[in-house]
């Protein structure tokens, strides 16, 4: 009996060691699975947005890193394991024009279609339409579909089929050969509590965060002293220490794109250099914009599911600084896939309207209004998009009429009476439709500017649009002085209409052979100089983007479909314009040959004149390929 306790203690100790070993192995397994799961999300997001699964740090040898090799194995393993995902219109690699791998499409958070209830924060303080709510007012949109997708990804990460990939990833990360990892992929992320700085992660792994906070205090100190050149390296050090420090990314990018560039003048075009990476002509000032772009992209690589990074990249820099609506819409569209504040949607839908994606903008605003019926901003923009659609359709009818009239004339010259009769009838029908839509458009804009209607606020943009219609009528009558006066009033009525009205005003002066002010002459000279550099940069027309390479323009949506050649000014081209009047602007605004879409078919428009010379290709040995 005396010996039994002495035997029991070693047995219990041995049992504890065995259980501890089992638990340790289980924890190691979970850590490997967790690391693979988070790496899949991060690498797939980077592949979809940036064209690579992980970007090595500056100055490092890319061959040292195993991201590409690991990602290829991931694609092979998941192709049969994950459920099928439909290929959407944005699910194509712009470099290869091929669909993204299934895992890339699968890890993208699905767009939300269901109506959801507003949270308490949205119906209280966050309800101020003119305020930027910041962190309050966020709406959870983590959908059931996204839960199912994440569950499938987690099941794959834990599966026996992924065992070799888990081990390879673990070893590569241990050796510092994985570039895709941010703190969202680290072990600390398993314990991080959302919305608080006090967590188990901070207790065990918080020294780097503490150091990052101290560095950030130095950043703030130098900011108040105006020492911007001292801030930039410290901001990069800060996010290196704590890649989860979202505010450091946001404020750092703001300092780079706004405060650092503010004292500098716009760089004259003739002394700018072309940045192949960002596809932009840059000088000292413009480089700071792209410092901010790269800083936020680094944040997205390390925090792929934080909407604030996408929003600031799209809205604050691509829209407000670079006037690049295509990329702005791209990143704002990513932001609304995640938990986000509702003003993100408002910015996205407004930008869609600016980029002439009127139907998409209107649909978005209608969806927004269905969730918040009292929102006056949504009601206003629904009206504006309705008016723009009416005006655009009237223009399309006019293009159809011009094409039909020319075809009727050619038939008459050829002695083909039957064809002349048919095309004359179609031209008359198109002119009648143009007049009808024109009247509807004019009446609609007037209804938004009715001083006798006490139920509406007179819309300044509607006033400007009405004045533009009046100016167009006066121009058609040769009354250019009065037309210019209307446009001058219009641009002062609405800030949103200033640039458009100014362009039209100068166009009417030149067309009417009227004297130009010195400012007008300088404006024309600046536009001509700028065109030499920007003529062949990517362009967006009616919501479709076109890129120039190999001596021709190509719509970025083209994916190696069969092409039908069509010659400039040919009967076939006129018939195509009649059937698809939306292509008229494309061939008018772009020079040289164009690959474009009309309906469901693709055409190669063959211009009689080659593309104009451009500074973009001066001294270059080869044309630029489309960017990824």
XYZ file of C-alpha atoms in Angstrom:
628
model
C 0.000 0.000 0.000
C 2.848 2.350 0.686
C 4.375 1.684 -2.732
C 1.172 2.354 -4.704
C 1.289 6.189 -4.461
C 4.914 6.203 -5.578
C 3.933 4.185 -8.681
C 0.859 6.341 -9.368
C 2.750 9.641 -9.639
C 5.069 8.508 -12.469
C 2.109 6.933 -14.262
C 0.136 10.150 -14.046
C 3.165 12.144 -15.193
C 3.681 9.779 -18.132
C -0.006 10.006 -19.001
C 0.179 13.811 -18.885
C 3.198 13.772 -21.197
C 1.424 11.466 -23.640
C -1.713 13.593 -23.628
C 0.393 16.736 -23.958
C 2.220 15.233 -26.915
C -1.058 14.295 -28.573
C -2.472 17.745 -27.928
C 0.728 19.338 -29.230
C 0.520 17.323 -32.435
C -3.118 18.273 -32.794
C -2.271 21.944 -32.286
C 0.552 21.698 -34.827
C -1.904 20.175 -37.291
C -4.450 22.936 -36.682
C -1.761 25.571 -37.094
C -0.701 24.048 -40.416
C -4.328 23.952 -41.576
C -4.928 27.510 -40.396
C -1.838 28.734 -42.205
C -2.825 27.012 -45.459
C -6.388 28.343 -45.251
C -5.304 31.935 -44.732
C -2.600 31.650 -47.389
C -5.206 30.420 -49.895
C -7.383 33.474 -49.240
C -4.461 35.905 -49.432
C -2.706 34.378 -52.469
C -5.965 34.019 -54.424
C -6.973 37.612 -53.676
C -3.586 38.860 -54.858
C -3.793 36.757 -58.021
C -7.240 38.159 -58.831
C -6.373 41.802 -58.155
C -2.664 42.078 -58.927
C -1.858 39.105 -61.169
C 0.521 37.292 -58.775
C 0.055 35.132 -55.645
C 2.636 37.081 -53.656
C 5.005 39.978 -54.278
C 8.560 39.618 -52.894
C 9.842 42.581 -50.853
C 11.728 45.257 -52.824
C 15.337 44.327 -53.473
C 14.783 40.614 -52.831
C 15.563 37.922 -55.407
C 12.166 36.675 -56.733
C 13.630 33.221 -57.412
C 14.101 32.771 -53.666
C 10.347 32.723 -53.083
C 8.111 29.689 -53.533
C 4.750 31.454 -53.969
C 4.349 30.680 -57.684
C 5.246 27.010 -57.272
C 2.985 26.551 -54.254
C 0.104 28.316 -55.968
C 0.341 26.050 -59.029
C 0.051 23.023 -56.741
C -2.913 24.623 -54.983
C -4.685 25.172 -58.320
C -4.119 21.544 -59.342
C -5.395 20.172 -56.034
C -8.490 22.382 -55.778
C -9.639 22.045 -59.388
C -11.465 18.797 -58.589
C -12.060 19.297 -54.861
C -13.967 22.602 -54.859
C -17.525 22.932 -56.218
C -17.995 24.564 -59.606
C -18.166 28.369 -59.607
C -19.691 30.286 -62.548
C -17.229 32.461 -64.459
C -18.357 36.074 -64.072
C -17.518 38.981 -66.352
C -14.739 40.106 -63.989
C -13.273 36.622 -63.509
C -10.711 36.868 -66.308
C -6.987 37.487 -66.174
C -6.448 40.631 -68.266
C -2.923 39.540 -69.192
C -3.894 36.133 -70.619
C -7.626 36.814 -71.172
C -8.301 33.373 -69.654
C -10.633 32.622 -66.702
C -9.043 32.628 -63.284
C -8.493 29.269 -61.619
C -11.419 27.903 -59.640
C -9.791 28.603 -56.268
C -9.288 32.260 -57.241
C -12.955 32.639 -58.156
C -14.030 30.662 -55.107
C -12.154 32.722 -52.528
C -13.677 35.980 -53.802
C -16.439 37.017 -51.437
C -19.723 36.796 -53.386
C -21.714 39.941 -54.088
C -24.703 40.421 -51.805
C -28.147 40.300 -53.413
C -30.351 39.740 -50.368
C -31.892 42.581 -48.409
C -30.563 42.787 -44.881
C -31.717 44.689 -41.849
C -29.842 47.833 -40.881
C -27.939 47.601 -37.639
C -28.694 49.853 -34.700
C -25.666 52.009 -35.473
C -26.968 52.658 -38.992
C -30.344 53.888 -37.835
C -28.954 56.289 -35.244
C -25.823 58.393 -35.483
C -24.733 56.823 -38.766
C -27.920 58.051 -40.473
C -26.470 61.473 -41.250
C -26.067 61.435 -45.030
C -23.521 64.237 -45.066
C -21.251 62.682 -42.462
C -18.603 60.062 -42.983
C -19.478 57.616 -40.209
C -16.018 56.109 -39.978
C -16.076 52.887 -38.003
C -19.684 53.198 -36.863
C -22.532 52.341 -39.155
C -20.875 49.248 -40.631
C -23.273 46.628 -41.964
C -22.455 42.954 -41.607
C -22.878 41.272 -44.982
C -21.182 37.957 -44.289
C -23.656 35.854 -46.269
C -24.598 32.199 -46.030
C -22.964 31.600 -49.409
C -19.703 33.039 -48.130
C -19.930 30.880 -45.005
C -20.357 27.816 -47.183
C -17.407 28.776 -49.351
C -15.179 29.376 -46.341
C -16.286 26.053 -44.845
C -15.322 24.299 -48.092
C -11.922 26.011 -48.091
C -11.349 25.040 -44.460
C -12.398 21.448 -45.193
C -9.873 21.302 -48.023
C -7.132 22.822 -45.846
C -7.693 20.031 -43.269
C -8.068 17.210 -45.804
C -5.456 14.435 -46.266
C -5.094 15.490 -49.934
C -3.633 18.816 -48.776
C -1.141 17.263 -46.339
C 1.884 17.609 -48.621
C 0.956 21.187 -49.529
C 0.528 22.053 -45.845
C 3.974 20.728 -45.053
C 5.598 22.486 -48.032
C 3.955 25.763 -47.092
C 4.998 25.380 -43.463
C 8.619 24.702 -44.399
C 8.740 27.482 -47.004
C 7.324 29.993 -44.540
C 9.777 28.866 -41.858
C 12.620 29.499 -44.321
C 11.237 32.940 -45.244
C 10.319 31.936 -48.807
C 6.610 32.910 -48.772
C 5.790 36.507 -49.694
C 2.010 36.288 -49.344
C 1.881 36.091 -45.567
C 0.602 39.002 -43.524
C -0.485 38.936 -39.897
C -3.916 37.763 -40.991
C -2.082 34.554 -41.908
C -0.016 34.236 -38.764
C -0.752 32.183 -35.680
C -1.682 35.349 -33.768
C -4.626 35.820 -36.081
C -6.240 32.690 -34.643
C -6.697 34.417 -31.298
C -7.342 37.992 -32.397
C -10.594 39.435 -31.076
C -12.282 41.773 -33.522
C -12.751 45.341 -32.386
C -10.383 45.302 -29.412
C -6.681 45.831 -28.841
C -6.726 43.528 -25.801
C -6.474 39.890 -26.796
C -4.545 36.719 -26.185
C -2.577 37.547 -29.332
C -1.386 40.815 -27.843
C -0.372 39.130 -24.589
C 1.912 36.652 -26.337
C 2.775 38.391 -29.598
C 2.287 42.059 -28.726
C 5.832 43.381 -28.559
C 5.955 44.103 -32.291
C 2.614 45.897 -32.033
C 3.934 47.965 -29.148
C 7.002 48.882 -31.189
C 4.772 49.793 -34.141
C 2.748 52.111 -31.899
C 5.926 53.835 -30.721
C 7.094 54.265 -34.310
C 3.704 55.720 -35.203
C 4.080 58.309 -32.454
C 7.313 59.348 -34.162
C 5.462 59.591 -37.475
C 2.925 61.906 -35.864
C 5.687 64.007 -34.307
C 7.437 64.542 -37.640
C 4.110 65.327 -39.308
C 3.488 68.215 -36.929
C 6.999 69.468 -37.652
C 6.400 69.281 -41.399
C 9.236 66.782 -41.910
C 7.516 64.649 -44.557
C 10.769 63.091 -45.780
C 11.302 61.609 -42.305
C 7.778 60.213 -42.147
C 7.814 57.971 -45.220
C 10.446 55.439 -44.071
C 8.940 55.375 -40.587
C 5.472 54.592 -41.967
C 6.888 51.623 -43.863
C 8.711 50.478 -40.725
C 5.476 50.764 -38.770
C 3.490 48.407 -41.021
C 6.449 46.046 -41.270
C 6.332 45.658 -37.496
C 2.539 45.376 -37.435
C 1.018 44.546 -40.844
C -2.412 44.496 -39.194
C -2.195 48.218 -38.317
C -4.904 49.308 -40.778
C -4.957 52.962 -39.734
C -1.235 53.189 -40.447
C -1.876 52.062 -44.021
C -4.782 54.466 -44.462
C -3.111 57.526 -42.962
C 0.245 56.678 -44.502
C -1.251 56.494 -47.999
C -3.123 59.737 -47.342
C 0.097 61.501 -46.355
C 1.829 60.207 -49.491
C -0.897 60.969 -52.024
C -2.187 64.206 -50.491
C 0.049 65.943 -47.982
C 3.421 65.116 -49.534
C 2.228 66.099 -53.011
C 0.345 69.247 -51.944
C 3.309 71.700 -52.079
C 4.294 70.504 -55.570
C 2.988 71.812 -58.875
C 1.665 69.441 -61.522
C 4.668 68.273 -63.528
C 4.733 69.647 -67.117
C 4.039 66.872 -69.597
C 7.238 67.398 -71.553
C 9.443 66.523 -68.556
C 7.426 63.564 -67.260
C 8.647 59.989 -67.686
C 6.505 56.955 -68.372
C 5.988 54.510 -65.493
C 5.509 51.076 -67.082
C 4.332 49.498 -63.834
C 1.490 51.946 -63.236
C 0.900 52.906 -66.896
C 1.087 56.625 -66.233
C 3.246 59.619 -67.060
C 4.789 60.823 -63.809
C 6.916 63.591 -62.413
C 7.905 64.357 -58.837
C 4.343 65.132 -57.752
C 2.633 62.238 -59.515
C 5.069 59.702 -58.055
C 3.660 60.415 -54.602
C 0.217 59.330 -55.806
C 1.618 55.944 -56.709
C 3.574 55.694 -53.475
C 0.137 55.802 -51.865
C -1.227 53.255 -54.349
C 1.599 50.811 -53.640
C 1.309 51.355 -49.879
C -2.396 50.468 -49.893
C -1.855 47.508 -52.219
C 0.707 46.197 -49.742
C -1.941 46.543 -47.051
C -4.447 44.623 -49.183
C -1.934 41.823 -49.751
C -1.550 41.430 -45.997
C -5.155 42.192 -45.007
C -7.252 40.922 -47.943
C -10.574 41.177 -46.146
C -10.545 44.728 -44.844
C -12.813 46.968 -46.919
C -11.216 50.256 -45.810
C -8.042 49.546 -47.774
C -10.007 48.881 -50.967
C -12.132 51.975 -50.448
C -9.254 54.376 -49.902
C -7.342 52.935 -52.852
C -10.342 53.224 -55.172
C -11.951 56.458 -54.033
C -9.263 58.566 -52.382
C -6.503 57.939 -54.925
C -7.739 56.380 -58.177
C -10.836 58.586 -58.336
C -9.929 61.851 -56.642
C -6.224 62.021 -57.543
C -5.804 60.049 -60.772
C -9.287 60.452 -62.280
C -9.138 56.736 -63.122
C -12.751 55.651 -62.819
C -12.180 52.118 -64.099
C -9.747 51.146 -61.336
C -11.725 53.154 -58.787
C -14.835 51.108 -59.594
C -12.770 47.912 -59.510
C -11.616 48.434 -55.923
C -14.894 49.878 -54.644
C -16.633 46.805 -56.084
C -14.237 44.689 -54.030
C -14.977 46.768 -50.935
C -18.729 46.117 -51.043
C -18.112 42.363 -51.137
C -16.901 42.671 -47.542
C -18.339 44.118 -44.350
C -18.525 47.815 -45.152
C -20.032 51.162 -44.251
C -22.937 52.077 -46.475
C -21.313 55.217 -47.854
C -19.000 52.871 -49.781
C -21.965 51.867 -51.939
C -22.929 55.485 -52.499
C -19.450 56.304 -53.783
C -19.466 53.236 -56.041
C -22.847 53.944 -57.624
C -21.984 57.606 -58.172
C -18.753 56.616 -59.923
C -20.604 54.159 -62.150
C -22.704 57.068 -63.362
C -19.609 59.183 -64.003
C -18.173 56.293 -66.053
C -21.431 56.200 -68.083
C -22.540 52.850 -66.682
C -25.961 54.358 -66.235
C -28.044 51.186 -65.927
C -25.664 49.631 -63.398
C -25.625 52.858 -61.389
C -29.404 53.167 -61.428
C -29.860 49.530 -60.401
C -27.438 50.024 -57.522
C -29.215 53.154 -56.301
C -32.599 51.403 -56.530
C -31.259 48.541 -54.429
C -29.861 51.059 -51.952
C -33.210 52.866 -51.777
C -35.039 49.588 -51.131
C -32.934 49.175 -47.975
C -33.132 52.825 -46.850
C -36.395 54.235 -48.317
C -35.908 57.732 -46.876
C -32.504 58.287 -48.440
C -32.700 61.465 -50.522
C -29.315 60.957 -52.192
C -30.470 57.679 -53.738
C -33.686 59.276 -54.998
C -31.718 62.102 -56.606
C -29.260 59.848 -58.396
C -32.001 57.535 -59.653
C -33.531 60.601 -61.307
C -30.186 61.721 -62.720
C -29.457 58.285 -64.195
C -32.959 58.158 -65.718
C -32.325 61.485 -67.444
C -28.891 60.403 -68.665
C -30.331 57.183 -70.125
C -32.992 59.155 -72.005
C -30.356 61.528 -73.397
C -28.048 58.699 -74.402
C -30.859 56.794 -76.138
C -31.800 59.944 -78.057
C -28.180 60.238 -79.218
C -28.212 56.576 -80.270
C -31.354 57.149 -82.327
C -29.604 60.078 -84.013
C -26.621 57.859 -84.894
C -29.003 55.281 -86.367
C -30.673 57.973 -88.449
C -27.326 59.222 -89.810
C -26.248 55.690 -90.759
C -29.588 54.928 -92.450
C -29.573 58.237 -94.342
C -26.086 57.543 -95.702
C -27.067 54.012 -96.742
C -30.173 55.385 -98.489
C -28.001 57.918 -100.342
C -25.591 55.208 -101.471
C -28.467 53.027 -102.646
C -29.875 55.949 -104.626
C -26.480 56.621 -106.233
C -26.239 52.938 -107.143
C -29.708 52.959 -108.689
C -31.110 50.491 -106.149
C -34.582 51.908 -105.590
C -35.797 49.164 -103.271
C -32.835 49.501 -100.893
C -33.177 53.289 -101.003
C -36.826 53.040 -100.020
C -36.096 50.638 -97.148
C -33.266 52.703 -95.698
C -35.170 55.973 -96.122
C -38.046 54.495 -94.121
C -35.652 53.319 -91.391
C -33.998 56.752 -91.316
C -37.368 58.479 -90.932
C -38.328 56.077 -88.155
C -35.036 56.705 -86.347
C -35.429 60.492 -86.674
C -38.946 60.260 -85.253
C -37.685 58.161 -82.339
C -34.834 60.625 -81.771
C -37.297 63.538 -81.642
C -39.595 61.652 -79.260
C -36.764 60.724 -76.894
C -35.357 64.225 -77.130
C -38.695 65.717 -76.023
C -38.963 63.193 -73.171
C -35.427 63.969 -72.051
C -36.002 67.710 -72.148
C -39.285 67.411 -70.241
C -37.720 65.117 -67.663
C -34.872 67.503 -66.836
C -37.362 70.391 -66.683
C -39.488 68.421 -64.219
C -36.516 68.233 -61.839
C -36.085 71.998 -62.106
C -39.703 73.088 -61.806
C -39.864 76.205 -59.587
C -43.622 75.691 -59.139
C -43.279 72.172 -57.736
C -42.981 72.569 -53.971
C -42.495 68.809 -53.464
C -38.992 68.762 -54.953
C -35.740 70.586 -54.398
C -34.602 72.193 -57.630
C -31.674 70.127 -58.815
C -28.689 72.190 -59.980
C -27.446 69.407 -62.238
C -30.886 69.194 -63.863
C -30.736 72.956 -64.440
C -27.370 72.551 -66.159
C -28.622 69.662 -68.317
C -31.656 71.683 -69.395
C -29.371 74.550 -70.367
C -27.193 72.135 -72.334
C -30.207 70.955 -74.324
C -31.166 74.569 -74.994
C -27.584 75.286 -76.117
C -27.685 72.324 -78.522
C -30.936 73.638 -80.037
C -29.424 77.110 -80.511
C -26.300 75.597 -82.059
C -28.382 73.661 -84.604
C -29.907 77.013 -85.629
C -26.472 78.622 -85.986
C -27.027 80.886 -82.957
C -23.631 80.239 -81.398
C -23.456 83.362 -79.227
C -26.636 82.407 -77.380
C -25.590 78.748 -77.149
C -22.304 79.750 -75.526
C -24.148 81.982 -73.070
C -26.339 79.018 -72.030
C -23.293 76.827 -71.459
C -21.566 79.554 -69.456
C -24.587 79.785 -67.157
C -24.795 75.971 -66.949
C -21.268 75.475 -65.692
C -21.793 77.978 -62.884
C -25.095 76.358 -61.902
C -23.547 72.922 -61.314
C -20.021 72.005 -60.263
C -20.696 68.487 -61.565
C -21.211 69.922 -65.052
C -18.270 72.337 -65.110
C -15.787 70.297 -67.149
C -18.352 69.109 -69.696
C -19.766 72.609 -70.186
C -16.289 74.123 -70.555
C -15.325 71.597 -73.248
C -18.564 72.247 -75.149
C -18.203 76.005 -74.797
C -14.781 76.025 -76.469
C -15.971 73.538 -79.104
C -18.889 75.811 -80.024
C -16.592 78.850 -80.215
C -14.258 77.084 -82.634
C -17.151 75.667 -84.652
C -18.881 79.045 -84.869
C -15.619 80.821 -85.739
C -15.943 83.075 -82.692
C -12.992 84.814 -80.997
C -11.339 82.881 -78.182
C -10.235 84.292 -74.852
C -6.584 83.880 -73.937
C -7.616 81.271 -71.355
C -9.455 79.342 -74.085
C -6.388 79.370 -76.312
C -4.161 78.183 -73.475
C -6.680 75.452 -72.664
C -6.606 74.188 -76.267
C -2.804 74.246 -76.270
C -2.647 72.288 -72.998
C -5.082 69.698 -74.333
C -3.058 69.282 -77.536
C 0.179 68.837 -75.584
C -1.436 66.414 -73.152
C -2.879 64.381 -76.034
C 0.623 63.678 -77.342
C 1.332 61.817 -74.097
C -2.077 60.390 -73.223
C -3.457 59.553 -76.665
C -2.717 55.858 -76.297
C -3.161 55.390 -72.573
C -6.107 53.145 -71.551
C -9.469 54.820 -72.220
C -12.978 54.217 -70.918
C -15.896 54.853 -73.286
C -19.479 54.260 -72.157
C -18.326 51.935 -69.395
C -16.012 49.805 -71.593
C -12.233 50.056 -71.300
C -9.893 49.976 -74.299
C -6.125 49.464 -74.380
C -3.681 50.241 -77.158
C -0.932 47.801 -78.123
C 0.528 46.274 -81.276
C -0.668 49.332 -83.192
C -4.377 48.867 -82.438
C -7.005 49.397 -79.772
C -8.688 46.454 -78.098
C -11.583 46.223 -75.655
C -10.267 44.584 -72.483
C -13.271 42.238 -72.428
C -12.074 40.531 -75.614
C -11.050 36.913 -74.945
C -9.831 35.569 -78.312
C -13.309 35.142 -79.805
C -13.630 34.975 -83.619
C -13.356 38.396 -85.286
C -15.345 39.733 -88.230
C -13.395 42.369 -90.193
C -15.261 45.554 -91.092
C -13.816 48.442 -93.087
C -14.163 52.120 -92.187
C -17.039 53.849 -94.054
C -18.094 50.578 -95.703
C -21.739 49.628 -96.099
C -21.157 46.865 -93.564
C -19.848 49.409 -91.042
C -22.834 51.694 -91.581
C -25.206 48.770 -91.088
C -23.333 47.843 -87.916
C -23.694 51.418 -86.629
C -27.413 51.285 -87.380
C -27.847 48.005 -85.487
C -25.485 48.964 -82.641
C -25.264 52.770 -82.417
C -23.206 52.537 -79.232
C -20.083 51.787 -81.311
C -20.225 55.176 -83.068
C -18.464 56.932 -80.176
C -15.811 54.225 -80.022
C -14.734 54.660 -83.649
C -15.000 58.451 -83.365
C -12.836 58.771 -80.240
C -10.187 56.106 -80.939
C -7.682 56.210 -83.774
C -6.433 53.376 -85.954
C -7.727 49.809 -85.910
C -10.037 48.703 -83.095
C -11.206 45.354 -81.738
C -14.684 46.049 -80.392
C -17.890 44.300 -79.444
C -21.285 44.935 -81.025
C -24.061 42.870 -79.497
C -22.713 39.377 -78.872
C -20.193 39.450 -81.740
C -16.668 40.825 -82.000
C -15.360 42.900 -84.898
C -12.032 44.165 -86.157
C -12.621 47.739 -87.272
C -10.084 48.574 -89.972
C -9.348 52.270 -90.223
C -8.174 53.912 -93.434
C -5.559 55.821 -91.460
C -3.005 54.291 -89.062
C -2.986 55.272 -85.419
C -1.543 58.714 -84.756
C 2.017 58.971 -83.425
C 2.310 59.121 -79.660
C 4.971 60.097 -77.156
C 4.105 56.877 -75.343
C 5.952 54.809 -77.941
C 8.650 57.297 -78.926
C 12.001 55.552 -78.622
C 10.435 52.262 -77.575
C 11.379 49.002 -79.259
C 8.044 47.257 -78.719
C 4.452 48.032 -77.937
C 3.154 47.655 -74.445
C 1.202 44.519 -73.654
C -1.994 44.903 -71.625
C -1.372 45.275 -67.927
C -2.299 42.528 -65.525
